Amino acid sequence: MFAASRIQTRAFSASARQLTKVSVLGAAGGIGQPLSLLLKLNPRVSELALYDIRGAPGVGADLSHINTKSTVKGYEPTASGLADALKGSEIVLIPAGVPRKPGMTRDDLFNTNASIVRDLAKACAESCPEANILVISNPVNSTVPIVSEIFKKAGVYNPKRLFGVTTLDVVRASRFVSEIKGTDPKDENITVVGGHSGVTIVPLFSQSKHPELSKNEQLIHRVQFGGDEVVKAKDGAGSATLSMAMAGARMAESLLRAAQGEKGVIEPTFVDSPLYKDQGIDFFASKVELGPNGVEKIYPVGPIDEVEQKLLDACLVDLKKNIQKGKDFVAANPGK
Ligand SMILES: NC(=O)c1ccc[n+]([C@@H]2O[C@H](COP(=O)([O-])OP(=O)(O)OC[C@H]3O[C@@H](n4cnc5c(N)ncnc54)[C@H](O)[C@@H]3O)[C@@H](O)[C@H]2O)c1
Ligand SMILES: O=C(O)C[C@H](O)C(=O)O
């Protein structure tokens, strides 16, 4: 037992020395800056490439003074700057785009963010077609299908490498439950399935240590509309940035752990999924085991109670429309 664990530790420390380039698109923004900071502190990252339409060289210079071993560079806002930032990337995180103001839904961001994500996806398809693409820009339910359509058009789509980042919903659910129960959030793993906006966010408390919480309407509402809480509190200055940076860094870390040989790394995330394809729903967030090739295994939703079934039914109706909206956008606006 002891010898086996020593061998395993040696294997991990050897693989942790792998060269791993991670890039952040939208790196000078509210999410981009703290996310880049957390990635600079991650010993699994050897090279950090920062891109934004403004300010990335400054953020890069600032982070480059932190005494961790990785190199950091902020690239110029040009097509060649973007291509250079992306080349050789194993993971690309995309928090580029506008955030909500009070009174807006995530869908209200579509008109601005759809073309931003489309154009960045094109650059990824050209410069790093094999990278894991982690989409943070809202509305995630539509921006992820936009990326997949662009990759399909370029002939480089690998469904195992595309992820909508829904980790913040999981992080919130864990924290909110721990507040109610007076427990340590690290012991509260709540699966959240569906998508990432309002009623498409479906927490499955019946599968947690506290199945009775699936009847707690206030808690369910808080998980589904946690983003609104922050938008309201920031009062026009944007939406969640710091908690999102933590959640994005956690998702990237999970992918890196899996890529570097660790088994059994599971995160709920929004992926190209077989679960509801028969209902015309191509993407769905459920528990996903990660591996060196990205998605290793997609878990079904599993047993849920009556309340959750109703939530899931409502989720699927909206999700289908959101996904179609992303696909239709690329068909009508293929870009240059
Ligand atoms: N998935 C989630 O759980 C989640 C959580 C929070 C926020 N978000 C979303 O993330 C996005 C960013 O939020 P934020 O608070 O960081 O916004 P922000 O305005 O602070 O930052 C966005 C950054 O994107 C940059 N940008 C715009 N167009 C770009 C382009 N074409 N290429 C590169 N960079 C570009 C901007 O210059 C800016 O620095 C929003 O759409 C927001 O809704 C998602
Ligand atoms: O609420 C938002 O608009 C940002 C993000 O999607 C969140 O869940 O905090």
mmCIF file of C-alpha atoms and ligand atoms in Angstrom:
data_model
loop_
_atom_site.group_PDB
_atom_site.id
_atom_site.type_symbol
_atom_site.label_atom_id
_atom_site.label_comp_id
_atom_site.label_asym_id
_atom_site.label_seq_id
_atom_site.Cartn_x
_atom_site.Cartn_y
_atom_site.Cartn_z
ATOM 1 C CA MET A 1 0.000 0.000 0.000
ATOM 2 C CA PHE A 2 2.742 2.397 1.076
ATOM 3 C CA ALA A 3 4.989 1.469 -1.869
ATOM 4 C CA ALA A 4 2.119 1.829 -4.323
ATOM 5 C CA SER A 5 1.244 5.295 -3.075
ATOM 6 C CA ARG A 6 4.920 6.306 -3.285
ATOM 7 C CA ILE A 7 5.078 5.174 -6.906
ATOM 8 C CA GLN A 8 1.907 7.096 -7.630
ATOM 9 C CA THR A 9 3.288 10.244 -6.016
ATOM 10 C CA ARG A 10 6.458 9.912 -8.108
ATOM 11 C CA ALA A 11 4.414 9.463 -11.276
ATOM 12 C CA PHE A 12 2.392 12.594 -10.528
ATOM 13 C CA SER A 13 5.367 14.749 -9.678
ATOM 14 C CA ALA A 14 7.078 13.647 -12.915
ATOM 15 C CA SER A 15 4.012 14.410 -15.024
ATOM 16 C CA ALA A 16 3.440 17.692 -13.195
ATOM 17 C CA ARG A 17 6.701 18.840 -14.809
ATOM 18 C CA GLN A 18 5.112 18.525 -18.274
ATOM 19 C CA LEU A 19 5.105 21.716 -20.296
ATOM 20 C CA THR A 20 1.588 23.062 -20.352
ATOM 21 C CA LYS A 21 0.550 26.230 -22.102
ATOM 22 C CA VAL A 22 -2.749 27.780 -21.015
ATOM 23 C CA SER A 23 -4.250 30.836 -22.663
ATOM 24 C CA VAL A 24 -6.909 33.267 -21.477
ATOM 25 C CA LEU A 25 -8.936 35.301 -23.996
ATOM 26 C CA GLY A 26 -10.444 38.353 -22.310
ATOM 27 C CA ALA A 27 -7.553 38.308 -19.828
ATOM 28 C CA ALA A 28 -7.735 41.975 -18.836
ATOM 29 C CA GLY A 29 -11.374 41.811 -17.739
ATOM 30 C CA GLY A 30 -13.105 41.361 -14.407
ATOM 31 C CA ILE A 31 -12.822 37.575 -14.612
ATOM 32 C CA GLY A 32 -9.732 37.472 -16.806
ATOM 33 C CA GLN A 33 -7.400 39.191 -14.334
ATOM 34 C CA PRO A 34 -8.057 37.117 -11.187
ATOM 35 C CA LEU A 35 -8.330 33.972 -13.316
ATOM 36 C CA SER A 36 -4.921 34.686 -14.822
ATOM 37 C CA LEU A 37 -3.547 35.315 -11.324
ATOM 38 C CA LEU A 38 -4.808 31.912 -10.117
ATOM 39 C CA LEU A 39 -3.332 30.230 -13.200
ATOM 40 C CA LYS A 40 0.024 31.956 -12.538
ATOM 41 C CA LEU A 41 -0.050 30.348 -9.089
ATOM 42 C CA ASN A 42 -0.810 26.882 -10.514
ATOM 43 C CA PRO A 43 2.391 24.792 -10.737
ATOM 44 C CA ARG A 44 0.841 22.635 -13.474
ATOM 45 C CA VAL A 45 0.884 25.631 -15.840
ATOM 46 C CA SER A 46 4.273 26.284 -17.423
ATOM 47 C CA GLU A 47 3.296 29.025 -19.880
ATOM 48 C CA LEU A 48 0.449 31.501 -19.568
ATOM 49 C CA ALA A 49 -0.659 33.435 -22.650
ATOM 50 C CA LEU A 50 -2.951 36.427 -22.157
ATOM 51 C CA TYR A 51 -5.016 38.062 -24.874
ATOM 52 C CA ASP A 52 -7.560 40.872 -24.795
ATOM 53 C CA ILE A 53 -8.609 43.658 -27.124
ATOM 54 C CA ARG A 54 -7.102 45.989 -24.545
ATOM 55 C CA GLY A 55 -4.672 45.756 -21.671
ATOM 56 C CA ALA A 56 -3.262 42.221 -21.910
ATOM 57 C CA PRO A 57 0.449 43.267 -22.130
ATOM 58 C CA GLY A 58 0.034 45.227 -18.880
ATOM 59 C CA VAL A 59 -1.648 42.358 -17.044
ATOM 60 C CA GLY A 60 1.072 40.040 -18.381
ATOM 61 C CA ALA A 61 3.889 42.333 -17.194
ATOM 62 C CA ASP A 62 2.318 42.589 -13.742
ATOM 63 C CA LEU A 63 1.815 38.827 -13.310
ATOM 64 C CA SER A 64 5.273 38.062 -14.696
ATOM 65 C CA HIS A 65 6.863 39.465 -11.501
ATOM 66 C CA ILE A 66 5.213 36.779 -9.366
ATOM 67 C CA ASN A 67 7.881 34.312 -8.329
ATOM 68 C CA THR A 68 6.394 31.108 -9.655
ATOM 69 C CA LYS A 69 8.165 29.193 -12.417
ATOM 70 C CA SER A 70 5.716 29.729 -15.277
ATOM 71 C CA THR A 71 6.321 32.321 -17.963
ATOM 72 C CA VAL A 72 3.585 34.881 -18.718
ATOM 73 C CA LYS A 73 3.063 37.046 -21.753
ATOM 74 C CA GLY A 74 0.322 39.495 -22.639
ATOM 75 C CA TYR A 75 -0.152 39.651 -26.411
ATOM 76 C CA GLU A 76 -0.955 42.639 -28.621
ATOM 77 C CA PRO A 77 -4.579 42.975 -29.798
ATOM 78 C CA THR A 78 -3.880 41.957 -33.388
ATOM 79 C CA ALA A 79 -4.706 38.836 -35.401
ATOM 80 C CA SER A 80 -1.088 37.723 -35.176
ATOM 81 C CA GLY A 81 -1.026 38.485 -31.429
ATOM 82 C CA LEU A 82 -4.058 36.261 -30.966
ATOM 83 C CA ALA A 83 -2.591 33.491 -33.125
ATOM 84 C CA ASP A 84 0.681 33.590 -31.184
ATOM 85 C CA ALA A 85 -1.186 33.510 -27.859
ATOM 86 C CA LEU A 86 -3.091 30.409 -28.971
ATOM 87 C CA LYS A 87 -0.391 28.360 -30.708
ATOM 88 C CA GLY A 88 0.565 25.314 -28.637
ATOM 89 C CA SER A 89 -2.140 25.902 -25.998
ATOM 90 C CA GLU A 90 -3.459 22.847 -24.193
ATOM 91 C CA ILE A 91 -6.270 24.802 -22.573
ATOM 92 C CA VAL A 92 -7.962 27.998 -23.759
ATOM 93 C CA LEU A 93 -10.261 29.778 -21.286
ATOM 94 C CA ILE A 94 -12.653 32.315 -22.830
ATOM 95 C CA PRO A 95 -14.125 34.954 -20.503
ATOM 96 C CA ALA A 96 -14.227 37.593 -23.304
ATOM 97 C CA GLY A 97 -17.417 39.584 -23.703
ATOM 98 C CA VAL A 98 -19.798 41.880 -21.877
ATOM 99 C CA PRO A 99 -21.325 41.071 -18.471
ATOM 100 C CA ARG A 100 -24.911 41.733 -17.325
ATOM 101 C CA LYS A 101 -26.307 44.854 -15.717
ATOM 102 C CA PRO A 102 -29.300 44.752 -13.334
ATOM 103 C CA GLY A 103 -32.530 43.883 -15.155
ATOM 104 C CA MET A 104 -30.773 41.935 -17.921
ATOM 105 C CA THR A 105 -30.929 38.194 -18.563
ATOM 106 C CA ARG A 106 -27.887 36.323 -19.825
ATOM 107 C CA ASP A 107 -29.696 35.989 -23.139
ATOM 108 C CA ASP A 108 -29.673 39.796 -23.447
ATOM 109 C CA LEU A 109 -25.875 39.488 -23.850
ATOM 110 C CA PHE A 110 -26.261 37.296 -26.923
ATOM 111 C CA ASN A 111 -26.201 40.072 -29.527
ATOM 112 C CA THR A 112 -22.810 41.344 -28.364
ATOM 113 C CA ASN A 113 -21.124 38.180 -27.171
ATOM 114 C CA ALA A 114 -22.123 35.806 -29.983
ATOM 115 C CA SER A 115 -19.876 37.479 -32.541
ATOM 116 C CA ILE A 116 -17.021 37.893 -30.033
ATOM 117 C CA VAL A 117 -17.087 34.167 -29.254
ATOM 118 C CA ARG A 118 -17.532 33.228 -32.926
ATOM 119 C CA ASP A 119 -14.431 35.191 -33.943
ATOM 120 C CA LEU A 120 -12.318 33.867 -31.078
ATOM 121 C CA ALA A 121 -13.479 30.318 -31.881
ATOM 122 C CA LYS A 122 -12.307 30.805 -35.474
ATOM 123 C CA ALA A 123 -8.884 31.835 -34.237
ATOM 124 C CA CYS A 124 -8.776 28.753 -31.964
ATOM 125 C CA ALA A 125 -9.835 26.445 -34.811
ATOM 126 C CA GLU A 126 -6.942 27.832 -36.882
ATOM 127 C CA SER A 127 -4.195 28.091 -34.271
ATOM 128 C CA CYS A 128 -4.928 25.404 -31.640
ATOM 129 C CA PRO A 129 -7.578 23.019 -33.029
ATOM 130 C CA GLU A 130 -6.658 20.317 -30.509
ATOM 131 C CA ALA A 131 -6.852 22.465 -27.381
ATOM 132 C CA ASN A 132 -9.492 22.060 -24.684
ATOM 133 C CA ILE A 133 -11.774 25.082 -25.096
ATOM 134 C CA LEU A 134 -13.441 26.299 -21.885
ATOM 135 C CA VAL A 135 -16.214 28.779 -22.614
ATOM 136 C CA ILE A 136 -17.120 31.199 -19.825
ATOM 137 C CA SER A 137 -18.703 34.002 -21.915
ATOM 138 C CA ASN A 138 -22.464 34.204 -21.546
ATOM 139 C CA PRO A 139 -24.962 33.034 -22.519
ATOM 140 C CA VAL A 140 -23.037 29.749 -22.148
ATOM 141 C CA ASN A 141 -26.049 27.693 -23.358
ATOM 142 C CA SER A 142 -25.671 29.444 -26.733
ATOM 143 C CA THR A 143 -21.971 30.353 -26.919
ATOM 144 C CA VAL A 144 -20.852 26.712 -26.588
ATOM 145 C CA PRO A 145 -22.928 25.663 -29.648
ATOM 146 C CA ILE A 146 -21.433 28.654 -31.502
ATOM 147 C CA VAL A 147 -17.930 27.312 -30.863
ATOM 148 C CA SER A 148 -18.934 23.816 -31.972
ATOM 149 C CA GLU A 149 -20.483 25.117 -35.219
ATOM 150 C CA ILE A 150 -17.335 27.103 -36.013
ATOM 151 C CA PHE A 151 -15.089 24.108 -35.322
ATOM 152 C CA LYS A 152 -17.352 21.908 -37.488
ATOM 153 C CA LYS A 153 -17.137 24.412 -40.350
ATOM 154 C CA ALA A 154 -13.353 24.381 -40.048
ATOM 155 C CA GLY A 155 -13.399 20.552 -40.065
ATOM 156 C CA VAL A 156 -11.642 20.297 -36.694
ATOM 157 C CA TYR A 157 -14.495 19.692 -34.233
ATOM 158 C CA ASN A 158 -13.672 17.274 -31.430
ATOM 159 C CA PRO A 159 -16.671 17.125 -29.053
ATOM 160 C CA LYS A 160 -14.428 15.790 -26.294
ATOM 161 C CA ARG A 161 -12.513 19.063 -26.159
ATOM 162 C CA LEU A 162 -15.303 21.603 -25.763
ATOM 163 C CA PHE A 163 -16.634 22.624 -22.328
ATOM 164 C CA GLY A 164 -19.123 25.209 -21.119
ATOM 165 C CA VAL A 165 -17.935 26.240 -17.677
ATOM 166 C CA THR A 166 -20.809 25.640 -15.226
ATOM 167 C CA THR A 167 -18.498 25.138 -12.246
ATOM 168 C CA LEU A 168 -19.736 28.310 -10.550
ATOM 169 C CA ASP A 169 -23.175 26.740 -10.135
ATOM 170 C CA VAL A 170 -21.574 23.757 -8.386
ATOM 171 C CA VAL A 171 -19.436 26.027 -6.224
ATOM 172 C CA ARG A 172 -22.477 28.101 -5.214
ATOM 173 C CA ALA A 173 -24.615 25.055 -4.439
ATOM 174 C CA SER A 174 -21.876 23.657 -2.218
ATOM 175 C CA ARG A 175 -21.437 26.936 -0.346
ATOM 176 C CA PHE A 176 -25.163 27.650 0.076
ATOM 177 C CA VAL A 177 -25.799 24.152 1.489
ATOM 178 C CA SER A 178 -22.873 24.445 3.885
ATOM 179 C CA GLU A 179 -24.308 27.740 5.156
ATOM 180 C CA ILE A 180 -27.674 26.098 5.867
ATOM 181 C CA LYS A 181 -26.204 22.965 7.440
ATOM 182 C CA GLY A 182 -23.266 24.572 9.240
ATOM 183 C CA THR A 183 -20.851 22.211 7.475
ATOM 184 C CA ASP A 184 -17.557 22.600 5.652
ATOM 185 C CA PRO A 185 -18.291 23.254 1.952
ATOM 186 C CA LYS A 186 -15.477 20.908 0.971
ATOM 187 C CA ASP A 187 -17.691 18.072 2.205
ATOM 188 C CA GLU A 188 -20.749 19.242 0.259
ATOM 189 C CA ASN A 189 -20.571 18.013 -3.310
ATOM 190 C CA ILE A 190 -23.768 18.959 -5.091
ATOM 191 C CA THR A 191 -24.319 17.832 -8.655
ATOM 192 C CA VAL A 192 -25.823 20.548 -10.841
ATOM 193 C CA VAL A 193 -27.062 19.558 -14.302
ATOM 194 C CA GLY A 194 -28.666 21.209 -17.333
ATOM 195 C CA GLY A 195 -27.262 24.510 -18.512
ATOM 196 C CA HIS A 196 -26.072 27.844 -17.144
ATOM 197 C CA SER A 197 -28.937 30.304 -16.843
ATOM 198 C CA GLY A 198 -32.020 30.573 -14.644
ATOM 199 C CA VAL A 199 -34.270 27.542 -14.844
ATOM 200 C CA THR A 200 -31.778 25.594 -16.958
ATOM 201 C CA ILE A 201 -29.637 25.306 -13.804
ATOM 202 C CA VAL A 202 -30.872 22.168 -11.993
ATOM 203 C CA PRO A 203 -29.289 21.285 -8.630
ATOM 204 C CA LEU A 204 -29.800 17.667 -7.584
ATOM 205 C CA PHE A 205 -29.999 17.791 -3.802
ATOM 206 C CA SER A 206 -31.737 14.395 -3.665
ATOM 207 C CA GLN A 207 -28.362 12.899 -4.631
ATOM 208 C CA SER A 208 -26.520 14.792 -1.885
ATOM 209 C CA LYS A 209 -26.069 14.057 1.825
ATOM 210 C CA HIS A 210 -29.181 16.154 2.426
ATOM 211 C CA PRO A 211 -31.881 14.762 0.126
ATOM 212 C CA GLU A 212 -34.586 16.726 1.985
ATOM 213 C CA LEU A 213 -33.124 19.940 0.545
ATOM 214 C CA SER A 214 -34.665 19.100 -2.825
ATOM 215 C CA LYS A 215 -37.910 20.477 -1.327
ATOM 216 C CA ASN A 216 -36.252 23.746 -0.274
ATOM 217 C CA GLU A 217 -37.605 26.136 -2.903
ATOM 218 C CA GLN A 218 -35.611 29.097 -1.600
ATOM 219 C CA LEU A 219 -32.342 27.195 -1.897
ATOM 220 C CA ILE A 220 -33.151 25.940 -5.389
ATOM 221 C CA HIS A 221 -34.007 29.492 -6.435
ATOM 222 C CA ARG A 222 -30.778 30.797 -4.916
ATOM 223 C CA VAL A 223 -28.678 28.326 -6.926
ATOM 224 C CA GLN A 224 -30.617 29.029 -10.135
ATOM 225 C CA PHE A 225 -30.471 32.792 -9.701
ATOM 226 C CA GLY A 226 -27.230 33.207 -7.706
ATOM 227 C CA GLY A 227 -25.789 35.210 -10.589
ATOM 228 C CA ASP A 228 -28.580 37.794 -10.229
ATOM 229 C CA GLU A 229 -27.684 38.252 -6.555
ATOM 230 C CA VAL A 230 -24.196 39.398 -7.558
ATOM 231 C CA VAL A 231 -25.387 41.503 -10.522
ATOM 232 C CA LYS A 232 -27.780 43.327 -8.184
ATOM 233 C CA ALA A 233 -25.154 43.857 -5.475
ATOM 234 C CA LYS A 234 -22.613 45.178 -8.005
ATOM 235 C CA ASP A 235 -25.294 47.648 -9.092
ATOM 236 C CA GLY A 236 -24.275 48.190 -12.714
ATOM 237 C CA ALA A 237 -20.569 47.358 -12.307
ATOM 238 C CA GLY A 238 -20.875 43.863 -13.779
ATOM 239 C CA SER A 239 -21.455 40.332 -12.582
ATOM 240 C CA ALA A 240 -19.555 37.641 -10.672
ATOM 241 C CA THR A 241 -15.835 37.919 -11.375
ATOM 242 C CA LEU A 242 -13.884 36.688 -8.332
ATOM 243 C CA SER A 243 -16.003 33.603 -7.624
ATOM 244 C CA MET A 244 -16.019 32.909 -11.360
ATOM 245 C CA ALA A 245 -12.250 33.195 -11.535
ATOM 246 C CA MET A 246 -12.015 30.605 -8.746
ATOM 247 C CA ALA A 247 -14.504 28.346 -10.544
ATOM 248 C CA GLY A 248 -12.700 28.692 -13.903
ATOM 249 C CA ALA A 249 -9.348 27.977 -12.282
ATOM 250 C CA ARG A 250 -10.842 24.876 -10.610
ATOM 251 C CA MET A 251 -12.145 23.579 -13.946
ATOM 252 C CA ALA A 252 -8.763 24.190 -15.614
ATOM 253 C CA GLU A 253 -6.973 22.489 -12.707
ATOM 254 C CA SER A 254 -9.284 19.464 -12.998
ATOM 255 C CA LEU A 255 -8.520 19.142 -16.707
ATOM 256 C CA LEU A 256 -4.788 19.452 -16.051
ATOM 257 C CA ARG A 257 -4.909 16.828 -13.295
ATOM 258 C CA ALA A 258 -6.703 14.456 -15.655
ATOM 259 C CA ALA A 259 -4.366 15.271 -18.556
ATOM 260 C CA GLN A 260 -1.371 14.587 -16.312
ATOM 261 C CA GLY A 261 -2.562 11.092 -15.461
ATOM 262 C CA GLU A 262 -4.884 11.351 -12.472
ATOM 263 C CA LYS A 263 -7.872 9.021 -12.695
ATOM 264 C CA GLY A 264 -11.426 9.661 -11.511
ATOM 265 C CA VAL A 265 -11.443 13.447 -11.975
ATOM 266 C CA ILE A 266 -15.111 14.390 -12.294
ATOM 267 C CA GLU A 267 -16.703 17.813 -12.824
ATOM 268 C CA PRO A 268 -20.229 18.726 -13.879
ATOM 269 C CA THR A 269 -19.799 20.650 -17.157
ATOM 270 C CA PHE A 270 -21.810 21.598 -20.272
ATOM 271 C CA VAL A 271 -20.671 19.331 -23.109
ATOM 272 C CA ASP A 272 -21.771 17.775 -26.383
ATOM 273 C CA SER A 273 -23.794 15.034 -24.748
ATOM 274 C CA PRO A 274 -25.790 12.005 -25.855
ATOM 275 C CA LEU A 275 -28.187 12.257 -22.895
ATOM 276 C CA TYR A 276 -31.026 14.212 -24.554
ATOM 277 C CA LYS A 277 -30.005 14.139 -28.229
ATOM 278 C CA ASP A 278 -33.167 12.154 -28.984
ATOM 279 C CA GLN A 279 -35.079 15.291 -27.910
ATOM 280 C CA GLY A 280 -32.956 17.507 -30.177
ATOM 281 C CA ILE A 281 -30.780 18.767 -27.311
ATOM 282 C CA ASP A 282 -27.135 18.410 -28.296
ATOM 283 C CA PHE A 283 -25.503 19.930 -25.225
ATOM 284 C CA PHE A 284 -26.153 19.220 -21.577
ATOM 285 C CA ALA A 285 -24.277 19.650 -18.307
ATOM 286 C CA SER A 286 -23.939 16.538 -16.190
ATOM 287 C CA LYS A 287 -21.121 14.890 -14.284
ATOM 288 C CA VAL A 288 -18.221 14.308 -16.688
ATOM 289 C CA GLU A 289 -15.120 12.261 -16.024
ATOM 290 C CA LEU A 290 -12.115 14.037 -17.491
ATOM 291 C CA GLY A 291 -9.090 12.369 -19.040
ATOM 292 C CA PRO A 292 -6.048 13.029 -21.230
ATOM 293 C CA ASN A 293 -8.365 13.353 -24.241
ATOM 294 C CA GLY A 294 -10.794 15.751 -22.549
ATOM 295 C CA VAL A 295 -14.188 14.159 -21.969
ATOM 296 C CA GLU A 296 -13.635 10.561 -20.859
ATOM 297 C CA LYS A 297 -17.122 9.595 -19.722
ATOM 298 C CA ILE A 298 -20.473 11.396 -19.510
ATOM 299 C CA TYR A 299 -22.609 10.297 -16.583
ATOM 300 C CA PRO A 300 -26.399 10.165 -16.888
ATOM 301 C CA VAL A 301 -28.472 12.358 -14.587
ATOM 302 C CA GLY A 302 -29.271 9.342 -12.390
ATOM 303 C CA PRO A 303 -32.181 8.906 -9.984
ATOM 304 C CA ILE A 304 -34.001 12.147 -9.171
ATOM 305 C CA ASP A 305 -37.167 12.939 -7.263
ATOM 306 C CA GLU A 306 -40.457 14.412 -8.504
ATOM 307 C CA VAL A 307 -39.533 18.022 -7.771
ATOM 308 C CA GLU A 308 -36.260 17.654 -9.656
ATOM 309 C CA GLN A 309 -38.003 15.953 -12.571
ATOM 310 C CA LYS A 310 -40.203 19.049 -12.930
ATOM 311 C CA LEU A 311 -37.123 21.285 -12.815
ATOM 312 C CA LEU A 312 -35.449 19.123 -15.449
ATOM 313 C CA ASP A 313 -38.500 19.246 -17.723
ATOM 314 C CA ALA A 314 -38.517 23.062 -17.560
ATOM 315 C CA CYS A 315 -34.753 23.130 -18.131
ATOM 316 C CA LEU A 316 -34.940 21.071 -21.317
ATOM 317 C CA VAL A 317 -37.531 23.386 -22.904
ATOM 318 C CA ASP A 318 -35.323 26.482 -22.510
ATOM 319 C CA LEU A 319 -32.084 24.683 -23.224
ATOM 320 C CA LYS A 320 -33.285 23.468 -26.600
ATOM 321 C CA LYS A 321 -34.142 27.038 -27.659
ATOM 322 C CA ASN A 322 -30.854 28.469 -26.327
ATOM 323 C CA ILE A 323 -28.788 25.863 -28.188
ATOM 324 C CA GLN A 324 -30.702 26.385 -31.419
ATOM 325 C CA LYS A 325 -30.175 30.145 -31.124
ATOM 326 C CA GLY A 326 -26.400 29.630 -31.107
ATOM 327 C CA LYS A 327 -26.503 27.308 -34.108
ATOM 328 C CA ASP A 328 -28.816 29.633 -36.060
ATOM 329 C CA PHE A 329 -26.521 32.565 -35.358
ATOM 330 C CA VAL A 330 -23.544 30.883 -37.022
ATOM 331 C CA ALA A 331 -25.665 29.768 -39.988
ATOM 332 C CA ALA A 332 -26.915 33.334 -40.539
ATOM 333 C CA ASN A 333 -23.691 35.122 -39.533
ATOM 334 C CA PRO A 334 -20.749 32.976 -40.558
ATOM 335 C CA GLY A 335 -18.395 35.973 -40.227
ATOM 336 C CA LYS A 336 -15.321 36.626 -42.331
HETATM 337 N N1 LIG B 1 -19.907 30.924 -17.057
HETATM 338 C C1 LIG B 1 -20.112 31.576 -15.956
HETATM 339 O O1 LIG B 1 -20.442 30.990 -14.920
HETATM 340 C C2 LIG B 1 -19.893 33.052 -15.897
HETATM 341 C C3 LIG B 1 -19.759 33.696 -14.655
HETATM 342 C C4 LIG B 1 -19.543 35.058 -14.633
HETATM 343 C C5 LIG B 1 -19.478 35.784 -15.819
HETATM 344 N N2 LIG B 1 -19.614 35.134 -17.002
HETATM 345 C C6 LIG B 1 -19.523 35.868 -18.277
HETATM 346 O O2 LIG B 1 -18.153 36.122 -18.575
HETATM 347 C C7 LIG B 1 -18.056 37.256 -19.456
HETATM 348 C C8 LIG B 1 -16.993 38.223 -18.985
HETATM 349 O O3 LIG B 1 -17.362 38.795 -17.762
HETATM 350 P P1 LIG B 1 -16.420 39.893 -17.053
HETATM 351 O O4 LIG B 1 -17.076 40.267 -15.804
HETATM 352 O O5 LIG B 1 -15.010 39.414 -17.020
HETATM 353 O O6 LIG B 1 -16.526 41.092 -18.108
HETATM 354 P P2 LIG B 1 -15.505 42.311 -18.321
HETATM 355 O O7 LIG B 1 -16.194 43.310 -19.170
HETATM 356 O O8 LIG B 1 -14.953 42.756 -17.018
HETATM 357 O O9 LIG B 1 -14.308 41.642 -19.125
HETATM 358 C C9 LIG B 1 -14.465 41.156 -20.420
HETATM 359 C C10 LIG B 1 -13.166 41.337 -21.154
HETATM 360 O O10 LIG B 1 -13.337 40.805 -22.463
HETATM 361 C C11 LIG B 1 -12.572 41.627 -23.335
HETATM 362 N N3 LIG B 1 -12.997 41.450 -24.704
HETATM 363 C C12 LIG B 1 -14.099 41.923 -25.344
HETATM 364 N N4 LIG B 1 -14.097 41.517 -26.624
HETATM 365 C C13 LIG B 1 -13.000 40.766 -26.794
HETATM 366 C C14 LIG B 1 -12.446 40.074 -27.897
HETATM 367 N N5 LIG B 1 -13.028 40.090 -29.105
HETATM 368 N N6 LIG B 1 -11.296 39.403 -27.720
HETATM 369 C C15 LIG B 1 -10.688 39.384 -26.510
HETATM 370 N N7 LIG B 1 -11.155 40.033 -25.439
HETATM 371 C C16 LIG B 1 -12.300 40.712 -25.576
HETATM 372 C C17 LIG B 1 -12.804 43.044 -22.810
HETATM 373 O O11 LIG B 1 -11.822 43.954 -23.290
HETATM 374 C C18 LIG B 1 -12.728 42.812 -21.311
HETATM 375 O O12 LIG B 1 -11.420 42.976 -20.810
HETATM 376 C C19 LIG B 1 -19.472 37.827 -19.519
HETATM 377 O O13 LIG B 1 -20.101 37.414 -20.691
HETATM 378 C C20 LIG B 1 -20.151 37.227 -18.310
HETATM 379 O O14 LIG B 1 -21.542 37.151 -18.449
HETATM 380 C C21 LIG B 1 -19.821 33.801 -17.049
HETATM 381 O O1 LIG B 2 -25.023 36.068 -13.700
HETATM 382 C C1 LIG B 2 -24.270 36.371 -14.617
HETATM 383 O O2 LIG B 2 -24.624 37.071 -15.568
HETATM 384 C C2 LIG B 2 -22.851 35.907 -14.577
HETATM 385 C C3 LIG B 2 -22.700 34.442 -14.365
HETATM 386 O O3 LIG B 2 -23.319 33.689 -15.354
HETATM 387 C C4 LIG B 2 -23.084 33.998 -12.981
HETATM 388 O O4 LIG B 2 -23.726 32.946 -12.849
HETATM 389 O O5 LIG B 2 -22.698 34.670 -12.013
#
